[in-house]
């Protein structure tokens, strides 16, 4: 074997290993991105199911009854009327945490008006998501996506109601 060819196979092997490693890294990044996109899509689907169930619960409210549930289980079996209504088929799991550990947003009376994920993962999707008011879409986390109906807030204690403006009289 001539002396100039002794290390050539070794250099070729290193080059092939480097290309393989770069390809696997790119594949891993693409897989991670696809998995994140899939979880976000599933979160949107499940969150919209909760929002629709809360809207149906409100719409089906009999006179002199609360318009929002205290527990998510009330969306499964609404017993406020003689015929039990089912606004939600099941309590879905959060696709980011793998648990049904939704963060429940409550109104002034302590009733559920929205749900949100507990995951602090940065959101990749920027369009078509129900962001909380005031959150920068470029810095949003999936926990900033709230699914539900508008929450009625009680005024802060000690703060007098705003006086009507002279123009509104």
Tab-separated table of N, CA and C in Angstrom:
chain	number	residue	atom	x	y	z
A	1	UNK	N	0.851	-1.164	0.000
A	1	UNK	CA	0.000	0.000	0.000
A	1	UNK	C	0.900	1.231	0.000
A	2	UNK	N	0.671	2.140	-0.954
A	2	UNK	CA	1.491	3.339	-0.999
A	2	UNK	C	1.271	4.178	0.248
A	3	UNK	N	2.255	4.923	0.619
A	3	UNK	CA	2.222	5.705	1.863
A	3	UNK	C	1.173	6.816	1.828
A	4	UNK	N	0.851	7.414	0.717
A	4	UNK	CA	-0.086	8.537	0.645
A	4	UNK	C	-1.533	8.120	0.871
A	5	UNK	N	-1.855	6.818	0.785
A	5	UNK	CA	-3.242	6.385	0.901
A	5	UNK	C	-3.578	5.835	2.281
A	6	UNK	N	-2.664	5.840	3.193
A	6	UNK	CA	-2.905	5.188	4.487
A	6	UNK	C	-4.025	5.852	5.285
A	7	UNK	N	-4.123	7.142	5.304
A	7	UNK	CA	-5.141	7.814	6.109
A	7	UNK	C	-6.375	8.206	5.327
A	8	UNK	N	-6.435	7.885	4.049
A	8	UNK	CA	-7.549	8.319	3.211
A	8	UNK	C	-8.874	7.668	3.617
A	9	UNK	N	-8.885	6.400	3.907
A	9	UNK	CA	-10.111	5.699	4.315
A	9	UNK	C	-10.613	6.265	5.638
A	10	UNK	N	-9.706	6.566	6.527
A	10	UNK	CA	-10.081	7.135	7.830
A	10	UNK	C	-10.733	8.509	7.645
A	11	UNK	N	-10.206	9.343	6.771
A	11	UNK	CA	-10.776	10.670	6.503
A	11	UNK	C	-12.150	10.511	5.852
A	12	UNK	N	-12.292	9.569	4.933
A	12	UNK	CA	-13.596	9.324	4.314
A	12	UNK	C	-14.623	8.885	5.357
A	13	UNK	N	-14.234	8.021	6.257
A	13	UNK	CA	-15.126	7.552	7.307
A	13	UNK	C	-15.560	8.717	8.197
A	14	UNK	N	-14.630	9.572	8.563
A	14	UNK	CA	-14.972	10.747	9.375
A	14	UNK	C	-15.933	11.670	8.636
A	15	UNK	N	-15.716	11.847	7.348
A	15	UNK	CA	-16.585	12.698	6.547
A	15	UNK	C	-18.004	12.114	6.482
A	16	UNK	N	-18.117	10.812	6.273
A	16	UNK	CA	-19.428	10.156	6.223
A	16	UNK	C	-20.118	10.266	7.587
A	17	UNK	N	-19.383	10.078	8.667
A	17	UNK	CA	-19.967	10.203	10.010
A	17	UNK	C	-20.449	11.632	10.266
A	18	UNK	N	-19.702	12.625	9.831
A	18	UNK	CA	-20.106	14.022	10.017
A	18	UNK	C	-21.377	14.324	9.224
A	19	UNK	N	-21.468	13.846	7.991
A	19	UNK	CA	-22.680	14.038	7.195
A	19	UNK	C	-23.884	13.340	7.824
A	20	UNK	N	-23.667	12.136	8.330
A	20	UNK	CA	-24.751	11.399	8.982
A	20	UNK	C	-25.228	12.142	10.226
A	21	UNK	N	-24.307	12.639	11.025
A	21	UNK	CA	-24.672	13.380	12.235
A	21	UNK	C	-25.451	14.649	11.884
A	22	UNK	N	-25.022	15.362	10.851
A	22	UNK	CA	-25.730	16.579	10.432
A	22	UNK	C	-27.133	16.229	9.933
A	23	UNK	N	-27.259	15.154	9.195
A	23	UNK	CA	-28.574	14.723	8.714
A	23	UNK	C	-29.497	14.318	9.845
A	24	UNK	N	-28.960	13.598	10.828
A	24	UNK	CA	-29.775	13.202	11.978
A	24	UNK	C	-30.183	14.407	12.815
A	25	UNK	N	-29.310	15.387	12.943
A	25	UNK	CA	-29.655	16.604	13.690
A	25	UNK	C	-30.786	17.359	12.991
A	26	UNK	N	-30.703	17.466	11.675
A	26	UNK	CA	-31.765	18.144	10.917
A	26	UNK	C	-33.073	17.364	11.020
A	27	UNK	N	-32.993	16.057	10.952
A	27	UNK	CA	-34.180	15.221	11.082
A	27	UNK	C	-34.800	15.372	12.472
A	28	UNK	N	-33.979	15.407	13.507
A	28	UNK	CA	-34.466	15.584	14.873
A	28	UNK	C	-35.160	16.930	15.048
A	29	UNK	N	-34.592	17.973	14.475
A	29	UNK	CA	-35.198	19.310	14.553
A	29	UNK	C	-36.539	19.329	13.832
A	30	UNK	N	-36.594	18.697	12.681
A	30	UNK	CA	-37.842	18.644	11.917
A	30	UNK	C	-38.898	17.834	12.677
A	31	UNK	N	-38.493	16.740	13.292
A	31	UNK	CA	-39.424	15.910	14.061
A	31	UNK	C	-39.944	16.682	15.269
A	32	UNK	N	-39.074	17.403	15.970
A	32	UNK	CA	-39.485	18.198	17.131
A	32	UNK	C	-40.477	19.273	16.713
A	33	UNK	N	-40.197	19.927	15.614
A	33	UNK	CA	-41.090	20.970	15.110
A	33	UNK	C	-42.449	20.390	14.729
A	34	UNK	N	-42.458	19.237	14.078
A	34	UNK	CA	-43.714	18.595	13.680
A	34	UNK	C	-44.507	18.154	14.909
A	35	UNK	N	-43.826	17.635	15.915
A	35	UNK	CA	-44.505	17.194	17.138
A	35	UNK	C	-45.117	18.394	17.862
A	36	UNK	N	-44.392	19.513	17.912
A	36	UNK	CA	-44.914	20.735	18.536
A	36	UNK	C	-46.145	21.221	17.783
A	37	UNK	N	-46.084	21.229	16.473
A	37	UNK	CA	-47.210	21.677	15.664
A	37	UNK	C	-48.424	20.765	15.884
A	38	UNK	N	-48.185	19.480	15.993
A	38	UNK	CA	-49.268	18.527	16.224
A	38	UNK	C	-49.923	18.761	17.580
A	39	UNK	N	-49.107	18.978	18.619
A	39	UNK	CA	-49.658	19.255	19.957
A	39	UNK	C	-50.435	20.563	19.973
A	40	UNK	N	-49.942	21.582	19.275
A	40	UNK	CA	-50.657	22.862	19.219
A	40	UNK	C	-52.003	22.703	18.505
A	41	UNK	N	-52.020	21.959	17.416
A	41	UNK	CA	-53.271	21.717	16.686
A	41	UNK	C	-54.261	20.978	17.579
A	42	UNK	N	-53.781	19.988	18.306
A	42	UNK	CA	-54.650	19.229	19.205
A	42	UNK	C	-55.138	20.104	20.359
A	43	UNK	N	-54.277	20.983	20.871
A	43	UNK	CA	-54.686	21.908	21.932
A	43	UNK	C	-55.787	22.842	21.436
A	44	UNK	N	-55.666	23.342	20.210
A	44	UNK	CA	-56.709	24.186	19.639
A	44	UNK	C	-58.028	23.418	19.521
A	45	UNK	N	-57.971	22.193	19.053
A	45	UNK	CA	-59.194	21.389	18.923
A	45	UNK	C	-59.852	21.173	20.279
A	46	UNK	N	-59.068	20.742	21.253
A	46	UNK	CA	-59.626	20.443	22.573
A	46	UNK	C	-60.092	21.715	23.277
A	47	UNK	N	-59.325	22.784	23.138
A	47	UNK	CA	-59.725	24.044	23.748
A	47	UNK	C	-61.008	24.583	23.150
A	48	UNK	N	-61.141	24.463	21.832
A	48	UNK	CA	-62.369	24.919	21.179
A	48	UNK	C	-63.560	24.061	21.588
A	49	UNK	N	-63.326	22.782	21.892
A	49	UNK	CA	-64.407	21.929	22.388
A	49	UNK	C	-64.876	22.425	23.758
A	50	UNK	N	-63.934	22.817	24.618
A	50	UNK	CA	-64.298	23.381	25.924
A	50	UNK	C	-65.056	24.697	25.747
A	51	UNK	N	-64.573	25.558	24.856
A	51	UNK	CA	-65.228	26.849	24.631
A	51	UNK	C	-66.653	26.647	24.119
A	52	UNK	N	-66.835	25.730	23.182
A	52	UNK	CA	-68.177	25.460	22.648
A	52	UNK	C	-69.083	24.886	23.738
A	53	UNK	N	-68.532	24.021	24.597
A	53	UNK	CA	-69.332	23.442	25.684
A	53	UNK	C	-69.759	24.528	26.670
A	54	UNK	N	-68.869	25.459	26.981
A	54	UNK	CA	-69.225	26.559	27.882
A	54	UNK	C	-70.302	27.447	27.254
A	55	UNK	N	-70.211	27.671	25.950
A	55	UNK	CA	-71.234	28.464	25.266
A	55	UNK	C	-72.578	27.745	25.279
A	56	UNK	N	-72.567	26.424	25.042
A	56	UNK	CA	-73.818	25.655	25.074
A	56	UNK	C	-74.404	25.639	26.489
A	57	UNK	N	-73.538	25.529	27.486
A	57	UNK	CA	-73.985	25.546	28.880
A	57	UNK	C	-74.685	26.869	29.175
A	58	UNK	N	-74.083	27.978	28.736
A	58	UNK	CA	-74.700	29.292	28.938
A	58	UNK	C	-76.039	29.385	28.214
A	59	UNK	N	-76.075	28.938	26.979
A	59	UNK	CA	-77.291	29.049	26.172
A	59	UNK	C	-78.427	28.196	26.740
A	60	UNK	N	-78.110	27.105	27.415
A	60	UNK	CA	-79.127	26.200	27.951
A	60	UNK	C	-79.516	26.545	29.385
A	61	UNK	N	-79.098	27.688	29.877
A	61	UNK	CA	-79.356	28.045	31.271
A	61	UNK	C	-80.825	28.371	31.505
A	62	UNK	N	-81.473	27.641	32.418
A	62	UNK	CA	-82.854	27.982	32.770
A	62	UNK	C	-82.888	29.285	33.580
A	63	UNK	N	-84.066	29.857	33.697
A	63	UNK	CA	-84.227	31.102	34.455
A	63	UNK	C	-83.773	30.905	35.903
A	64	UNK	N	-83.133	31.926	36.438
A	64	UNK	CA	-82.665	31.953	37.830
A	64	UNK	C	-81.639	30.874	38.156
A	65	UNK	N	-80.871	30.452	37.164
A	65	UNK	CA	-79.810	29.463	37.367
A	65	UNK	C	-78.479	30.093	36.974
A	66	UNK	N	-77.381	29.627	37.555
A	66	UNK	CA	-76.068	30.157	37.158
A	66	UNK	C	-75.761	29.821	35.700
A	67	UNK	N	-75.100	30.758	35.016
A	67	UNK	CA	-74.833	30.572	33.587
A	67	UNK	C	-73.512	29.866	33.296
A	68	UNK	N	-72.711	29.627	34.331
A	68	UNK	CA	-71.424	28.941	34.138
A	68	UNK	C	-71.250	27.855	35.196
A	69	UNK	N	-70.499	26.802	34.875
A	69	UNK	CA	-70.302	25.709	35.839
A	69	UNK	C	-69.229	26.033	36.880
A	70	UNK	N	-69.291	25.312	38.000
A	70	UNK	CA	-68.263	25.424	39.035
A	70	UNK	C	-67.166	24.391	38.776
A	71	UNK	N	-67.561	23.248	38.202
A	71	UNK	CA	-66.621	22.167	37.903
A	71	UNK	C	-66.783	21.764	36.436
A	72	UNK	N	-65.705	21.261	35.855
A	72	UNK	CA	-65.773	20.803	34.464
A	72	UNK	C	-66.753	19.640	34.304
A	73	UNK	N	-66.945	18.858	35.347
A	73	UNK	CA	-67.866	17.723	35.281
A	73	UNK	C	-69.292	18.165	34.970
A	74	UNK	N	-69.643	19.389	35.302
A	74	UNK	CA	-70.986	19.890	35.003
A	74	UNK	C	-71.207	20.033	33.494
A	75	UNK	N	-70.125	20.126	32.721
A	75	UNK	CA	-70.257	20.167	31.262
A	75	UNK	C	-70.578	18.776	30.701
A	76	UNK	N	-70.184	17.738	31.437
A	76	UNK	CA	-70.465	16.366	31.022
A	76	UNK	C	-71.925	16.005	31.265
A	77	UNK	N	-72.460	16.436	32.397
A	77	UNK	CA	-73.847	16.140	32.751
A	77	UNK	C	-74.449	17.374	33.404
A	78	UNK	N	-75.174	18.147	32.618
A	78	UNK	CA	-75.837	19.370	33.096
A	78	UNK	C	-77.213	18.980	33.616
A	79	UNK	N	-77.350	18.982	34.935
A	79	UNK	CA	-78.581	18.515	35.572
A	79	UNK	C	-79.480	19.665	36.016
A	80	UNK	N	-79.367	20.825	35.379
A	80	UNK	CA	-80.186	21.966	35.766
A	80	UNK	C	-81.600	21.879	35.211
A	81	UNK	N	-81.861	20.990	34.297
A	81	UNK	CA	-83.194	20.776	33.709
A	81	UNK	C	-83.592	19.320	33.960
A	82	UNK	N	-84.850	18.997	33.769
A	82	UNK	CA	-85.270	17.599	33.969
A	82	UNK	C	-84.522	16.616	33.061
A	83	UNK	N	-84.290	16.999	31.812
A	83	UNK	CA	-83.523	16.135	30.900
A	83	UNK	C	-82.059	16.553	30.973
A	84	UNK	N	-81.205	15.631	31.356
A	84	UNK	CA	-79.780	15.930	31.503
A	84	UNK	C	-79.170	16.239	30.137
A	85	UNK	N	-78.425	17.344	30.082
A	85	UNK	CA	-77.754	17.741	28.836
A	85	UNK	C	-76.267	17.404	28.935
A	86	UNK	N	-75.681	17.032	27.809
A	86	UNK	CA	-74.256	16.701	27.747
A	86	UNK	C	-73.596	17.690	26.786
A	87	UNK	N	-72.945	18.706	27.340
A	87	UNK	CA	-72.331	19.751	26.527
A	87	UNK	C	-70.935	19.344	26.049
A	88	UNK	N	-70.326	18.383	26.729
A	88	UNK	CA	-68.979	17.911	26.401
A	88	UNK	C	-68.985	16.395	26.536
A	89	UNK	N	-68.355	15.694	25.591
A	89	UNK	CA	-68.338	14.227	25.635
A	89	UNK	C	-67.482	13.689	26.762
A	90	UNK	N	-66.332	14.339	26.968
A	90	UNK	CA	-65.399	13.888	28.008
A	90	UNK	C	-64.487	15.044	28.376
A	91	UNK	N	-63.818	14.930	29.503
A	91	UNK	CA	-62.822	15.919	29.897
A	91	UNK	C	-61.532	15.525	29.184
A	92	UNK	N	-61.117	16.334	28.244
A	92	UNK	CA	-59.927	16.030	27.447
A	92	UNK	C	-58.652	16.249	28.244
A	93	UNK	N	-57.614	15.539	27.862
A	93	UNK	CA	-56.283	15.739	28.419
A	93	UNK	C	-55.604	16.888	27.686
A	94	UNK	N	-54.779	17.614	28.385
A	94	UNK	CA	-53.963	18.657	27.775
A	94	UNK	C	-52.870	17.953	26.971
A	95	UNK	N	-52.748	18.204	25.670
A	95	UNK	CA	-51.749	17.500	24.875
A	95	UNK	C	-50.307	17.838	25.247
A	96	UNK	N	-50.088	18.914	25.963
A	96	UNK	CA	-48.724	19.277	26.362
A	96	UNK	C	-48.320	18.631	27.678
A	97	UNK	N	-49.254	18.483	28.609
A	97	UNK	CA	-48.919	17.890	29.897
A	97	UNK	C	-49.288	16.416	29.967
A	98	UNK	N	-50.218	15.986	29.096
A	98	UNK	CA	-50.663	14.600	29.126
A	98	UNK	C	-51.652	14.317	30.242
A	99	UNK	N	-52.113	15.347	30.922
A	99	UNK	CA	-53.043	15.202	32.042
A	99	UNK	C	-54.258	16.095	31.832
A	100	UNK	N	-55.321	15.804	32.552
A	100	UNK	CA	-56.500	16.669	32.525
A	100	UNK	C	-56.342	17.709	33.635
A	101	UNK	N	-55.219	18.401	33.602
A	101	UNK	CA	-54.889	19.368	34.660
A	101	UNK	C	-55.010	20.802	34.163
A	102	UNK	N	-56.097	21.104	33.489
A	102	UNK	CA	-56.306	22.413	32.899
A	102	UNK	C	-56.269	23.506	33.960
A	103	UNK	N	-55.754	24.645	33.582
A	103	UNK	CA	-55.834	25.827	34.444
A	103	UNK	C	-57.220	26.409	34.200
A	104	UNK	N	-57.998	26.521	35.258
A	104	UNK	CA	-59.378	26.998	35.141
A	104	UNK	C	-59.419	28.487	35.449
A	105	UNK	N	-59.960	29.263	34.529
A	105	UNK	CA	-60.124	30.695	34.741
A	105	UNK	C	-61.548	30.913	35.215
A	106	UNK	N	-61.685	31.638	36.309
A	106	UNK	CA	-62.990	31.790	36.943
A	106	UNK	C	-63.440	33.239	36.921
A	107	UNK	N	-64.752	33.420	36.917
A	107	UNK	CA	-65.308	34.770	36.957
A	107	UNK	C	-65.397	35.247	38.402
A	108	UNK	N	-66.052	36.367	38.618
A	108	UNK	CA	-66.139	36.969	39.948
A	108	UNK	C	-66.882	36.070	40.935
A	109	UNK	N	-67.761	35.199	40.448
A	109	UNK	CA	-68.517	34.303	41.324
A	109	UNK	C	-67.829	32.953	41.507
A	110	UNK	N	-66.640	32.792	40.975
A	110	UNK	CA	-65.902	31.537	41.117
A	110	UNK	C	-66.329	30.466	40.137
A	111	UNK	N	-67.015	30.850	39.075
A	111	UNK	CA	-67.480	29.895	38.078
A	111	UNK	C	-66.514	29.868	36.895
A	112	UNK	N	-66.370	28.715	36.270
A	112	UNK	CA	-65.416	28.524	35.172
A	112	UNK	C	-65.898	29.263	33.929
A	113	UNK	N	-65.057	30.159	33.415
A	113	UNK	CA	-65.404	30.850	32.174
A	113	UNK	C	-64.425	30.501	31.052
A	114	UNK	N	-63.293	29.890	31.384
A	114	UNK	CA	-62.325	29.509	30.349
A	114	UNK	C	-61.349	28.486	30.915
A	115	UNK	N	-60.675	27.787	30.012
A	115	UNK	CA	-59.611	26.856	30.392
A	115	UNK	C	-58.349	27.245	29.622
A	116	UNK	N	-57.208	26.864	30.181
A	116	UNK	CA	-55.920	27.113	29.533
A	116	UNK	C	-54.966	25.987	29.912
A	117	UNK	N	-53.976	25.772	29.088
A	117	UNK	CA	-52.953	24.768	29.363
A	117	UNK	C	-52.051	25.252	30.496
A	118	UNK	N	-51.470	24.322	31.208
A	118	UNK	CA	-50.496	24.669	32.254
A	118	UNK	C	-49.056	24.676	31.703
A	119	UNK	N	-48.887	24.270	30.471
A	119	UNK	CA	-47.551	24.158	29.879
A	119	UNK	C	-46.960	25.535	29.605
A	120	UNK	N	-45.702	25.703	29.897
A	120	UNK	CA	-45.032	26.986	29.664
A	120	UNK	C	-44.242	26.976	28.355
A	121	UNK	N	-44.534	26.033	27.493
A	121	UNK	CA	-43.859	25.906	26.205
A	121	UNK	C	-44.144	27.119	25.332
A	122	UNK	N	-43.117	27.630	24.682
A	122	UNK	CA	-43.305	28.747	23.752
A	122	UNK	C	-44.148	28.285	22.578
A	123	UNK	N	-45.117	29.107	22.212
A	123	UNK	CA	-46.004	28.767	21.099
A	123	UNK	C	-45.331	29.097	19.781
A	124	UNK	N	-45.434	28.199	18.835
A	124	UNK	CA	-44.890	28.460	17.496
A	124	UNK	C	-45.944	29.097	16.608
A	125	UNK	N	-47.197	28.702	16.820
A	125	UNK	CA	-48.294	29.228	16.005
A	125	UNK	C	-48.600	30.655	16.450
A	126	UNK	N	-48.779	31.541	15.490
A	126	UNK	CA	-49.028	32.959	15.784
A	126	UNK	C	-50.412	33.415	15.319
A	127	UNK	N	-50.984	32.720	14.356
A	127	UNK	CA	-52.255	33.122	13.754
A	127	UNK	C	-53.373	32.197	14.221
A	128	UNK	N	-54.563	32.770	14.425
A	128	UNK	CA	-55.745	31.971	14.719
A	128	UNK	C	-55.783	31.331	16.083
A	129	UNK	N	-55.116	31.928	17.054
A	129	UNK	CA	-55.136	31.389	18.411
A	129	UNK	C	-55.816	32.388	19.342
A	130	UNK	N	-56.543	31.899	20.351
A	130	UNK	CA	-57.253	32.788	21.276
A	130	UNK	C	-56.326	33.320	22.368
A	131	UNK	N	-55.540	34.327	22.033
A	131	UNK	CA	-54.580	34.897	22.982
A	131	UNK	C	-55.264	35.774	24.016
A	132	UNK	N	-54.686	35.803	25.193
A	132	UNK	CA	-55.152	36.708	26.239
A	132	UNK	C	-54.820	38.132	25.808
A	133	UNK	N	-55.691	39.063	26.116
A	133	UNK	CA	-55.455	40.464	25.754
A	133	UNK	C	-54.151	40.952	26.387
A	134	UNK	N	-53.385	41.675	25.616
A	134	UNK	CA	-52.148	42.260	26.107
A	134	UNK	C	-50.915	41.387	25.959
A	135	UNK	N	-51.060	40.172	25.477
A	135	UNK	CA	-49.917	39.271	25.308
A	135	UNK	C	-49.338	39.476	23.915
A	136	UNK	N	-48.024	39.662	23.859
A	136	UNK	CA	-47.328	39.821	22.587
A	136	UNK	C	-47.324	38.480	21.852
A	137	UNK	N	-47.905	38.399	20.651
A	137	UNK	CA	-47.954	37.118	19.933
A	137	UNK	C	-46.572	36.511	19.681
A	138	UNK	N	-45.559	37.342	19.571
A	138	UNK	CA	-44.206	36.826	19.322
A	138	UNK	C	-43.600	36.173	20.566
A	139	UNK	N	-44.103	36.503	21.741
A	139	UNK	CA	-43.573	35.942	22.992
A	139	UNK	C	-44.582	35.036	23.685
A	140	UNK	N	-45.655	34.697	23.003
A	140	UNK	CA	-46.736	33.930	23.622
A	140	UNK	C	-46.298	32.506	23.944
A	141	UNK	N	-46.862	31.995	25.018
A	141	UNK	CA	-46.704	30.599	25.404
A	141	UNK	C	-48.053	29.921	25.164
A	142	UNK	N	-48.075	28.613	25.116
A	142	UNK	CA	-49.358	27.932	24.921
A	142	UNK	C	-50.271	28.166	26.124
A	143	UNK	N	-49.716	28.483	27.283
A	143	UNK	CA	-50.530	28.796	28.464
A	143	UNK	C	-51.273	30.119	28.296
A	144	UNK	N	-50.876	30.931	27.328
A	144	UNK	CA	-51.546	32.211	27.068
A	144	UNK	C	-52.759	32.055	26.162
A	145	UNK	N	-53.029	30.849	25.717
A	145	UNK	CA	-54.200	30.593	24.887
A	145	UNK	C	-55.352	30.240	25.821
A	146	UNK	N	-56.381	31.061	25.856
A	146	UNK	CA	-57.533	30.823	26.726
A	146	UNK	C	-58.745	30.457	25.878
A	147	UNK	N	-59.435	29.400	26.302
A	147	UNK	CA	-60.589	28.885	25.573
A	147	UNK	C	-61.818	28.969	26.465
A	148	UNK	N	-62.792	29.776	26.057
A	148	UNK	CA	-64.001	29.876	26.860
A	148	UNK	C	-64.873	31.026	26.418
A	149	UNK	N	-65.590	31.571	27.386
A	149	UNK	CA	-66.498	32.694	27.168
A	149	UNK	C	-65.943	33.893	27.940
A	150	UNK	N	-66.374	35.106	27.636
A	150	UNK	CA	-65.871	36.268	28.377
A	150	UNK	C	-66.172	36.141	29.878
A	151	UNK	N	-65.184	36.449	30.691
A	151	UNK	CA	-65.340	36.380	32.151
A	151	UNK	C	-65.901	37.696	32.681
A	152	UNK	N	-66.887	37.581	33.549
A	152	UNK	CA	-67.454	38.757	34.212
A	152	UNK	C	-66.650	38.980	35.484
A	153	UNK	N	-66.036	40.145	35.578
A	153	UNK	CA	-65.204	40.456	36.735
A	153	UNK	C	-65.930	41.395	37.681
A	154	UNK	N	-65.737	41.167	38.961
A	154	UNK	CA	-66.295	42.023	39.996
A	154	UNK	C	-65.362	43.213	40.159
A	155	UNK	N	-65.891	44.443	40.369
A	155	UNK	CA	-65.002	45.579	40.588
A	155	UNK	C	-64.157	45.372	41.837
A	156	UNK	N	-62.956	45.928	41.828
A	156	UNK	CA	-62.051	45.795	42.973
A	156	UNK	C	-62.676	46.463	44.200
A	157	UNK	N	-62.522	45.849	45.395
A	157	UNK	CA	-63.091	46.459	46.590
A	157	UNK	C	-62.417	47.795	46.880
A	158	UNK	N	-63.217	48.761	47.309
A	158	UNK	CA	-62.675	50.077	47.670
A	158	UNK	C	-62.551	51.016	46.493
A	159	UNK	N	-62.846	50.545	45.298
A	159	UNK	CA	-62.761	51.415	44.126
A	159	UNK	C	-64.181	51.836	43.766
A	160	UNK	N	-64.481	53.119	43.876
A	160	UNK	CA	-65.851	53.545	43.567
A	160	UNK	C	-66.120	53.403	42.074
A	161	UNK	N	-67.400	53.192	41.719
A	161	UNK	CA	-67.709	53.082	40.291
A	161	UNK	C	-67.428	54.407	39.603
A	162	UNK	N	-67.088	54.325	38.336
A	162	UNK	CA	-66.757	55.534	37.577
A	162	UNK	C	-67.987	56.406	37.440
A	163	UNK	N	-67.782	57.707	37.615
A	163	UNK	CA	-68.882	58.654	37.471
A	163	UNK	C	-69.169	58.822	35.990
A	164	UNK	N	-70.456	58.999	35.635
A	164	UNK	CA	-70.768	59.187	34.219
A	164	UNK	C	-70.164	60.478	33.708
A	165	UNK	N	-69.710	60.447	32.474
A	165	UNK	CA	-69.103	61.640	31.904
A	165	UNK	C	-70.208	62.653	31.588
A	166	UNK	N	-69.877	63.953	31.593
A	166	UNK	CA	-70.898	64.971	31.318
A	166	UNK	C	-71.501	64.802	29.920
A	167	UNK	N	-70.774	64.247	28.991
A	167	UNK	CA	-71.283	64.070	27.609
A	167	UNK	C	-72.332	62.964	27.523
A	168	UNK	N	-72.285	61.998	28.436
A	168	UNK	CA	-73.209	60.870	28.337
A	168	UNK	C	-74.570	61.191	28.922
A	169	UNK	N	-74.728	62.332	29.550
A	169	UNK	CA	-76.024	62.690	30.159
A	169	UNK	C	-76.996	63.208	29.171
